[in-house]
């Protein structure tokens, strides 16, 4: 019997079922909203571990951090939509056979469960309890860091990834002295090939920040970061941005299959290995037919798009497959950086424009078709490239390298 048939056989019918969503970030909120938008009339309960009204995360490293906004709460009228909010509610485990969640406030029953717990930042070993060490993932994190920036401390950022660059940008805007230390030989080493990330190293110096590569942290002391070469960096505050991992520890022993990164393994309908349980957003991986591999995407757009598929499949009237073209953006050092697609399987890399200049694009092709694109200050390239990737259009490689020619005109 299929999951859809099981759903329709539920006493009271499909629309009388109770959907419980664990996680009140973008993926969780959008799942609850999408259920209502698509006509679901059963009970929808949204559980959030934090006490705050559900909020968006990108402004935390920008407007909220710099004191230009108090918070970034979603503009959603949960009461009007009939969405029950249980905030400050920590979920401890799930018992699939009983269709119940264990929470600090007691058991919560469900007919359909959606896992949307996101990711949690990786902590720098040995820094537990050391004063002045910060993460930047939650609203509370941003509120703790805001007065640090206001006092214009010397700040050391550990990790030159996306979040490290965005925080360094905000700290320089606030007038802080900033040193970014990165264990790899370049910024964004885990995200982009060396030749693409290399031009970005100059952005740090241009903004007045210091970037130290091949730099490993030996220890953090009050007021200083000590590197493995013995050098000491003054640090009124230390911000750690060395990556994130799916927030799934609470699923240990649940019987729900986890992948190599401890993410929930979902199928192409975003269903998990357990009946009536879906997973969406940063905590879940899914198979991509487009790219021929399983993807784990820790970006805002994935948390926005996936919920529509989950809602459609819960309702079951028109089952939907999830196979997006991944997209994300980053604002850093006065530049708007956008990326779309997945470049790991590409066989050709082409440049549009001079990477030493203010605006340029990198295109990755696979068998003559656009597989991914990185645009710096060229949003039109990004918009056109996204449509070309979705369509699988054959490209003219020579025309593609002419930055004066619209991307959409560089087809074979």
CSV table of C-alpha atoms in Angstrom, one decimal:
chain,number,residue,atom,x,y,z
A,1,UNK,CA,0.0,0.0,0.0
A,2,UNK,CA,1.4,3.4,-1.0
A,3,UNK,CA,1.9,6.2,1.5
A,4,UNK,CA,-0.7,8.2,-0.4
A,5,UNK,CA,-3.2,5.4,0.0
A,6,UNK,CA,-2.4,5.0,3.6
A,7,UNK,CA,-3.0,8.7,4.1
A,8,UNK,CA,-6.4,8.5,2.4
A,9,UNK,CA,-7.4,5.6,4.6
A,10,UNK,CA,-6.7,7.5,7.8
A,11,UNK,CA,-9.9,7.8,9.9
A,12,UNK,CA,-11.4,11.2,9.2
A,13,UNK,CA,-9.9,11.4,5.7
A,14,UNK,CA,-6.7,13.0,4.4
A,15,UNK,CA,-7.6,16.6,5.3
A,16,UNK,CA,-8.3,15.8,8.9
A,17,UNK,CA,-4.8,14.6,9.6
A,18,UNK,CA,-2.4,16.2,12.0
A,19,UNK,CA,0.9,17.4,10.5
A,20,UNK,CA,3.7,18.3,13.0
A,21,UNK,CA,6.7,20.2,11.7
A,22,UNK,CA,9.9,20.1,13.8
A,23,UNK,CA,12.0,23.3,13.3
A,24,UNK,CA,10.7,26.9,13.0
A,25,UNK,CA,13.3,28.2,10.6
A,26,UNK,CA,12.7,29.0,6.9
A,27,UNK,CA,12.1,25.4,5.9
A,28,UNK,CA,9.7,24.7,8.8
A,29,UNK,CA,7.7,27.9,8.5
A,30,UNK,CA,7.4,27.6,4.7
A,31,UNK,CA,6.2,24.0,5.0
A,32,UNK,CA,3.4,25.1,7.4
A,33,UNK,CA,2.5,28.0,5.1
A,34,UNK,CA,2.6,25.9,1.9
A,35,UNK,CA,0.2,23.3,3.5
A,36,UNK,CA,-2.3,26.0,4.0
A,37,UNK,CA,-1.7,27.7,0.6
A,38,UNK,CA,-2.2,24.3,-1.1
A,39,UNK,CA,-5.5,23.7,0.7
A,40,UNK,CA,-4.6,21.4,3.6
A,41,UNK,CA,-7.3,21.8,6.3
A,42,UNK,CA,-6.1,19.5,9.0
A,43,UNK,CA,-4.1,20.5,12.1
A,44,UNK,CA,-0.6,22.0,11.5
A,45,UNK,CA,1.7,22.3,14.5
A,46,UNK,CA,5.1,24.0,14.3
A,47,UNK,CA,7.7,23.3,17.0
A,48,UNK,CA,10.6,25.6,17.5
A,49,UNK,CA,13.4,25.1,20.0
A,50,UNK,CA,14.1,28.8,20.4
A,51,UNK,CA,11.7,31.1,22.4
A,52,UNK,CA,11.6,33.8,19.7
A,53,UNK,CA,9.0,34.2,17.0
A,54,UNK,CA,10.2,32.4,13.9
A,55,UNK,CA,12.8,34.5,12.0
A,56,UNK,CA,14.9,34.6,8.8
A,57,UNK,CA,18.6,34.0,9.1
A,58,UNK,CA,20.3,36.0,6.3
A,59,UNK,CA,19.7,39.4,8.0
A,60,UNK,CA,21.5,38.2,11.1
A,61,UNK,CA,24.9,38.7,9.5
A,62,UNK,CA,23.9,42.1,8.1
A,63,UNK,CA,21.1,44.4,9.4
A,64,UNK,CA,20.6,42.7,12.8
A,65,UNK,CA,24.3,42.4,13.5
A,66,UNK,CA,24.9,46.1,12.7
A,67,UNK,CA,21.9,47.3,14.8
A,68,UNK,CA,20.0,48.4,11.7
A,69,UNK,CA,17.1,46.0,12.6
A,70,UNK,CA,16.0,44.5,15.9
A,71,UNK,CA,15.1,41.2,14.5
A,72,UNK,CA,14.1,39.4,11.3
A,73,UNK,CA,10.8,37.8,12.2
A,74,UNK,CA,8.9,36.3,9.3
A,75,UNK,CA,5.9,38.4,8.2
A,76,UNK,CA,3.5,35.5,8.7
A,77,UNK,CA,0.2,35.6,10.6
A,78,UNK,CA,0.3,32.1,12.1
A,79,UNK,CA,-2.9,32.5,14.0
A,80,UNK,CA,-4.9,33.6,10.9
A,81,UNK,CA,-3.5,30.6,9.0
A,82,UNK,CA,-4.5,28.2,11.8
A,83,UNK,CA,-0.9,27.2,12.5
A,84,UNK,CA,-0.2,26.2,16.1
A,85,UNK,CA,3.1,27.5,17.3
A,86,UNK,CA,4.9,25.7,20.1
A,87,UNK,CA,8.1,27.8,20.8
A,88,UNK,CA,10.9,27.0,23.3
A,89,UNK,CA,10.0,23.4,22.8
A,90,UNK,CA,13.0,21.1,22.5
A,91,UNK,CA,12.3,17.8,20.7
A,92,UNK,CA,14.1,14.9,22.3
A,93,UNK,CA,13.2,12.0,20.0
A,94,UNK,CA,10.7,10.3,17.7
A,95,UNK,CA,8.9,7.0,18.1
A,96,UNK,CA,7.8,6.1,14.6
A,97,UNK,CA,5.7,3.0,15.6
A,98,UNK,CA,3.6,5.1,17.9
A,99,UNK,CA,3.6,8.2,15.7
A,100,UNK,CA,4.8,10.3,18.6
A,101,UNK,CA,7.5,12.9,19.4
A,102,UNK,CA,9.1,13.1,22.7
A,103,UNK,CA,9.6,16.7,23.9
A,104,UNK,CA,10.6,18.4,27.1
A,105,UNK,CA,6.9,19.2,27.6
A,106,UNK,CA,5.7,15.7,27.0
A,107,UNK,CA,4.7,13.6,24.0
A,108,UNK,CA,3.3,15.2,20.8
A,109,UNK,CA,1.3,12.9,18.5
A,110,UNK,CA,1.4,13.2,14.7
A,111,UNK,CA,-0.1,11.6,11.6
A,112,UNK,CA,2.6,13.1,9.3
A,113,UNK,CA,5.9,14.5,10.6
A,114,UNK,CA,8.2,16.9,8.8
A,115,UNK,CA,11.8,17.2,9.9
A,116,UNK,CA,13.1,20.8,9.3
A,117,UNK,CA,15.7,21.2,12.1
A,118,UNK,CA,18.3,22.8,9.9
A,119,UNK,CA,22.0,22.8,10.7
A,120,UNK,CA,24.1,23.8,13.7
A,121,UNK,CA,27.5,25.5,13.6
A,122,UNK,CA,30.6,23.4,14.2
A,123,UNK,CA,32.4,24.5,17.3
A,124,UNK,CA,36.1,25.1,17.5
A,125,UNK,CA,37.6,22.3,19.7
A,126,UNK,CA,39.0,23.6,23.0
A,127,UNK,CA,37.0,26.8,23.1
A,128,UNK,CA,34.1,25.7,25.3
A,129,UNK,CA,33.9,28.1,28.2
A,130,UNK,CA,36.5,30.5,26.9
A,131,UNK,CA,35.2,34.0,27.2
A,132,UNK,CA,34.8,36.1,24.0
A,133,UNK,CA,34.3,33.2,21.6
A,134,UNK,CA,31.2,33.5,19.4
A,135,UNK,CA,29.2,31.7,16.8
A,136,UNK,CA,26.8,33.4,14.4
A,137,UNK,CA,23.7,31.2,13.7
A,138,UNK,CA,20.9,32.4,15.9
A,139,UNK,CA,19.2,35.6,16.8
A,140,UNK,CA,20.8,35.3,20.3
A,141,UNK,CA,24.2,35.0,18.7
A,142,UNK,CA,23.7,38.2,16.7
A,143,UNK,CA,22.5,40.1,19.7
A,144,UNK,CA,25.5,39.0,21.7
A,145,UNK,CA,27.8,40.1,18.9
A,146,UNK,CA,26.2,43.5,18.2
A,147,UNK,CA,27.7,45.3,21.3
A,148,UNK,CA,31.1,43.6,20.4
A,149,UNK,CA,31.0,45.4,17.0
A,150,UNK,CA,29.8,48.6,18.6
A,151,UNK,CA,32.8,48.7,20.9
A,152,UNK,CA,35.1,48.2,17.9
A,153,UNK,CA,37.1,45.3,19.3
A,154,UNK,CA,40.0,43.6,17.6
A,155,UNK,CA,38.3,40.6,16.1
A,156,UNK,CA,39.7,37.3,14.8
A,157,UNK,CA,37.4,35.3,12.5
A,158,UNK,CA,38.2,31.6,12.3
A,159,UNK,CA,37.2,30.3,8.8
A,160,UNK,CA,37.1,32.1,5.4
A,161,UNK,CA,33.9,30.6,4.2
A,162,UNK,CA,30.7,32.4,3.3
A,163,UNK,CA,29.7,33.2,6.9
A,164,UNK,CA,33.3,34.3,7.8
A,165,UNK,CA,33.4,36.7,4.8
A,166,UNK,CA,30.0,38.1,5.6
A,167,UNK,CA,30.8,38.6,9.3
A,168,UNK,CA,34.2,40.2,8.4
A,169,UNK,CA,32.4,42.6,6.0
A,170,UNK,CA,30.0,43.7,8.8
A,171,UNK,CA,32.8,44.0,11.3
A,172,UNK,CA,34.9,46.2,9.0
A,173,UNK,CA,31.8,48.3,8.3
A,174,UNK,CA,31.5,48.8,12.1
A,175,UNK,CA,35.1,50.0,12.3
A,176,UNK,CA,36.6,46.9,13.9
A,177,UNK,CA,40.1,45.6,13.2
A,178,UNK,CA,39.6,42.2,11.6
A,179,UNK,CA,41.9,39.2,11.0
A,180,UNK,CA,40.5,36.2,9.3
A,181,UNK,CA,42.5,32.9,9.7
A,182,UNK,CA,41.9,30.0,7.4
A,183,UNK,CA,43.5,26.6,7.6
A,184,UNK,CA,43.3,26.0,3.8
A,185,UNK,CA,45.3,27.9,1.2
A,186,UNK,CA,42.5,30.1,0.1
A,187,UNK,CA,39.0,31.4,1.1
A,188,UNK,CA,36.0,29.3,0.2
A,189,UNK,CA,38.2,26.2,-0.1
A,190,UNK,CA,35.4,23.8,0.5
A,191,UNK,CA,33.0,25.5,-1.9
A,192,UNK,CA,34.9,26.6,-5.0
A,193,UNK,CA,37.8,25.5,-7.1
A,194,UNK,CA,41.2,27.2,-6.4
A,195,UNK,CA,41.2,29.3,-9.6
A,196,UNK,CA,37.8,30.7,-8.9
A,197,UNK,CA,38.3,31.4,-5.2
A,198,UNK,CA,41.8,32.9,-5.7
A,199,UNK,CA,40.6,36.4,-6.9
A,200,UNK,CA,38.4,36.7,-3.8
A,201,UNK,CA,41.5,36.7,-1.5
A,202,UNK,CA,42.2,40.3,-2.6
A,203,UNK,CA,38.8,41.4,-1.4
A,204,UNK,CA,39.9,41.1,2.2
A,205,UNK,CA,42.8,43.4,1.9
A,206,UNK,CA,40.7,45.9,-0.2
A,207,UNK,CA,38.3,46.1,2.7
A,208,UNK,CA,41.1,46.6,5.3
A,209,UNK,CA,40.8,43.1,6.7
A,210,UNK,CA,43.8,40.8,7.1
A,211,UNK,CA,43.5,37.2,5.6
A,212,UNK,CA,45.9,34.6,6.9
A,213,UNK,CA,45.8,31.3,5.0
A,214,UNK,CA,47.6,28.1,5.9
A,215,UNK,CA,46.8,29.2,9.5
A,216,UNK,CA,45.6,26.7,12.1
A,217,UNK,CA,44.5,27.7,15.5
A,218,UNK,CA,46.5,26.0,18.3
A,219,UNK,CA,44.4,27.5,21.1
A,220,UNK,CA,42.2,30.4,22.1
A,221,UNK,CA,43.1,32.3,25.3
A,222,UNK,CA,41.2,35.2,26.8
A,223,UNK,CA,42.2,38.2,24.6
A,224,UNK,CA,44.3,36.2,22.0
A,225,UNK,CA,44.3,33.5,19.4
A,226,UNK,CA,47.5,31.4,19.2
A,227,UNK,CA,48.3,29.9,15.9
A,228,UNK,CA,50.2,26.6,15.4
A,229,UNK,CA,53.3,28.6,14.2
A,230,UNK,CA,53.4,30.3,17.6
A,231,UNK,CA,52.1,33.7,16.5
A,232,UNK,CA,49.6,35.4,18.7
A,233,UNK,CA,46.7,37.5,17.4
A,234,UNK,CA,45.1,40.0,19.7
A,235,UNK,CA,41.4,39.2,20.0
A,236,UNK,CA,38.8,41.1,21.9
A,237,UNK,CA,36.4,38.6,20.4
A,238,UNK,CA,36.7,35.5,18.3
A,239,UNK,CA,34.0,34.5,15.8
A,240,UNK,CA,34.0,30.9,14.6
A,241,UNK,CA,32.7,30.1,11.1
A,242,UNK,CA,34.2,26.7,10.2
A,243,UNK,CA,31.0,25.1,8.8
A,244,UNK,CA,27.8,23.6,10.0
A,245,UNK,CA,26.4,20.1,10.3
A,246,UNK,CA,22.8,18.8,10.1
A,247,UNK,CA,21.0,19.2,13.5
A,248,UNK,CA,20.0,15.5,13.8
A,249,UNK,CA,21.5,14.2,17.0
A,250,UNK,CA,18.0,13.9,18.5
A,251,UNK,CA,17.2,11.3,15.8
A,252,UNK,CA,19.7,8.8,17.1
A,253,UNK,CA,17.9,5.5,17.7
A,254,UNK,CA,14.8,6.6,15.8
A,255,UNK,CA,15.3,4.2,12.9
A,256,UNK,CA,15.3,7.1,10.5
A,257,UNK,CA,18.2,6.6,8.1
A,258,UNK,CA,21.0,9.2,8.3
A,259,UNK,CA,23.7,9.8,5.7
A,260,UNK,CA,27.5,10.2,5.9
A,261,UNK,CA,27.2,13.8,7.0
A,262,UNK,CA,24.6,12.8,9.6
A,263,UNK,CA,21.9,14.3,7.5
A,264,UNK,CA,18.4,12.7,7.0
A,265,UNK,CA,18.4,10.7,3.8
A,266,UNK,CA,15.3,11.6,1.8
A,267,UNK,CA,14.1,10.3,-1.5
A,268,UNK,CA,13.1,12.4,-4.5
A,269,UNK,CA,9.8,13.2,-2.9
A,270,UNK,CA,11.6,14.3,0.3
A,271,UNK,CA,10.3,11.2,2.2
A,272,UNK,CA,12.5,9.6,4.7
A,273,UNK,CA,13.0,5.9,5.4
A,274,UNK,CA,10.2,5.9,7.9
A,275,UNK,CA,6.5,6.0,7.0
A,276,UNK,CA,4.7,9.4,7.2
A,277,UNK,CA,8.0,11.3,7.8
A,278,UNK,CA,9.4,13.9,5.5
A,279,UNK,CA,12.6,16.0,5.7
A,280,UNK,CA,13.4,19.3,4.1
A,281,UNK,CA,16.1,22.1,4.2
A,282,UNK,CA,19.6,22.0,5.7
A,283,UNK,CA,19.0,18.8,7.6
A,284,UNK,CA,18.2,16.6,4.6
A,285,UNK,CA,19.9,15.3,1.4
A,286,UNK,CA,18.0,14.3,-1.7
A,287,UNK,CA,18.9,12.5,-5.0
A,288,UNK,CA,19.2,14.9,-7.9
A,289,UNK,CA,18.4,13.4,-11.3
A,290,UNK,CA,19.7,16.5,-12.9
A,291,UNK,CA,23.2,16.1,-11.4
A,292,UNK,CA,23.2,12.3,-11.0
A,293,UNK,CA,24.2,12.5,-7.3
A,294,UNK,CA,22.8,13.1,-3.8
A,295,UNK,CA,22.9,16.7,-2.8
A,296,UNK,CA,23.1,18.2,0.7
A,297,UNK,CA,22.4,22.0,0.2
A,298,UNK,CA,22.9,24.3,3.2
A,299,UNK,CA,21.3,27.4,1.6
A,300,UNK,CA,18.3,29.6,2.0
A,301,UNK,CA,16.8,28.9,-1.4
A,302,UNK,CA,16.6,25.2,-0.7
A,303,UNK,CA,14.8,25.9,2.5
A,304,UNK,CA,12.3,28.0,0.5
A,305,UNK,CA,11.7,25.7,-2.4
A,306,UNK,CA,11.6,22.3,-0.8
A,307,UNK,CA,8.6,22.9,1.5
A,308,UNK,CA,6.3,23.3,-1.6
A,309,UNK,CA,7.2,19.8,-2.7
A,310,UNK,CA,6.7,18.4,0.9
A,311,UNK,CA,3.3,20.1,1.1
A,312,UNK,CA,2.2,18.7,-2.3
A,313,UNK,CA,3.3,15.2,-1.3
A,314,UNK,CA,1.6,15.3,2.1
A,315,UNK,CA,-1.7,16.4,0.4
A,316,UNK,CA,-1.1,13.7,-2.2
A,317,UNK,CA,-3.3,15.0,-5.0
A,318,UNK,CA,-0.4,15.7,-7.3
A,319,UNK,CA,2.8,14.0,-6.1
A,320,UNK,CA,5.9,16.1,-6.8
A,321,UNK,CA,9.5,15.3,-7.4
A,322,UNK,CA,12.2,17.6,-5.9
A,323,UNK,CA,15.1,18.2,-8.3
A,324,UNK,CA,16.0,21.9,-8.0
A,325,UNK,CA,18.8,23.9,-9.5
A,326,UNK,CA,20.5,25.0,-6.2
A,327,UNK,CA,21.0,28.7,-5.8
A,328,UNK,CA,22.5,31.0,-3.2
A,329,UNK,CA,23.9,34.4,-2.8
A,330,UNK,CA,26.4,36.2,-0.5
A,331,UNK,CA,27.0,39.9,0.1
A,332,UNK,CA,30.6,40.5,1.1
A,333,UNK,CA,33.2,43.3,0.8
A,334,UNK,CA,30.9,45.4,-1.3
A,335,UNK,CA,30.2,42.7,-3.8
A,336,UNK,CA,27.1,40.7,-4.6
A,337,UNK,CA,28.1,37.1,-5.2
A,338,UNK,CA,25.6,34.6,-6.6
A,339,UNK,CA,25.9,30.9,-7.5
A,340,UNK,CA,23.5,28.6,-9.2
A,341,UNK,CA,23.8,24.9,-10.1
A,342,UNK,CA,26.3,22.3,-9.1
A,343,UNK,CA,29.8,22.4,-10.6
A,344,UNK,CA,31.5,19.2,-9.4
A,345,UNK,CA,30.6,17.1,-12.4
A,346,UNK,CA,31.5,19.8,-15.0
A,347,UNK,CA,34.1,19.2,-17.7
A,348,UNK,CA,34.8,22.8,-18.8
A,349,UNK,CA,35.3,26.1,-17.0
A,350,UNK,CA,34.9,29.4,-18.9
A,351,UNK,CA,35.3,33.0,-17.7
A,352,UNK,CA,33.2,36.0,-18.6
A,353,UNK,CA,35.1,39.2,-17.7
A,354,UNK,CA,38.3,39.9,-15.7
A,355,UNK,CA,38.3,38.4,-12.2
A,356,UNK,CA,40.5,41.4,-11.1
A,357,UNK,CA,37.6,43.7,-11.9
A,358,UNK,CA,34.4,44.5,-10.1
A,359,UNK,CA,32.1,42.3,-12.2
A,360,UNK,CA,32.8,38.8,-13.7
A,361,UNK,CA,31.2,35.4,-14.1
A,362,UNK,CA,32.5,31.8,-14.2
A,363,UNK,CA,30.5,29.2,-16.2
A,364,UNK,CA,30.8,25.5,-15.8
A,365,UNK,CA,29.7,23.2,-18.6
A,366,UNK,CA,29.1,19.5,-18.8
A,367,UNK,CA,28.9,18.0,-22.3
A,368,UNK,CA,28.2,21.5,-23.7
A,369,UNK,CA,25.4,22.4,-21.4
A,370,UNK,CA,25.6,24.9,-18.5
A,371,UNK,CA,25.9,23.0,-15.2
A,372,UNK,CA,26.7,25.9,-12.8
A,373,UNK,CA,27.5,29.6,-12.8
A,374,UNK,CA,29.1,32.0,-10.3
A,375,UNK,CA,28.3,35.7,-10.9
A,376,UNK,CA,30.1,38.5,-9.1
A,377,UNK,CA,28.2,41.8,-9.7
A,378,UNK,CA,26.4,40.3,-12.8
A,379,UNK,CA,22.9,39.5,-11.7
A,380,UNK,CA,21.6,39.3,-15.2
A,381,UNK,CA,24.1,36.5,-16.0
A,382,UNK,CA,22.8,34.7,-13.0
A,383,UNK,CA,19.1,35.0,-13.9
A,384,UNK,CA,19.7,34.0,-17.5
A,385,UNK,CA,22.0,31.2,-16.5
A,386,UNK,CA,19.5,29.7,-14.1
A,387,UNK,CA,17.0,29.4,-16.9
A,388,UNK,CA,19.6,27.9,-19.2
A,389,UNK,CA,20.6,25.3,-16.6
A,390,UNK,CA,16.9,24.4,-16.0
A,391,UNK,CA,16.3,24.0,-19.7
A,392,UNK,CA,19.5,22.0,-20.4
A,393,UNK,CA,20.4,24.2,-23.4
A,394,UNK,CA,23.5,23.6,-25.5
A,395,UNK,CA,25.9,26.5,-25.3
A,396,UNK,CA,28.3,28.2,-27.7
A,397,UNK,CA,31.5,28.2,-25.6
A,398,UNK,CA,33.2,31.0,-27.6
A,399,UNK,CA,30.2,33.3,-27.4
A,400,UNK,CA,29.9,32.5,-23.7
A,401,UNK,CA,33.2,34.1,-22.9
A,402,UNK,CA,32.2,37.5,-24.3
A,403,UNK,CA,31.0,39.4,-21.3
A,404,UNK,CA,29.3,42.1,-23.6
A,405,UNK,CA,27.0,39.5,-25.1
A,406,UNK,CA,23.9,38.4,-23.1
A,407,UNK,CA,24.3,34.9,-21.7
A,408,UNK,CA,20.9,33.9,-23.3
A,409,UNK,CA,22.3,34.7,-26.7
A,410,UNK,CA,25.4,32.4,-26.3
A,411,UNK,CA,23.5,29.3,-27.2
A,412,UNK,CA,24.6,26.7,-29.8
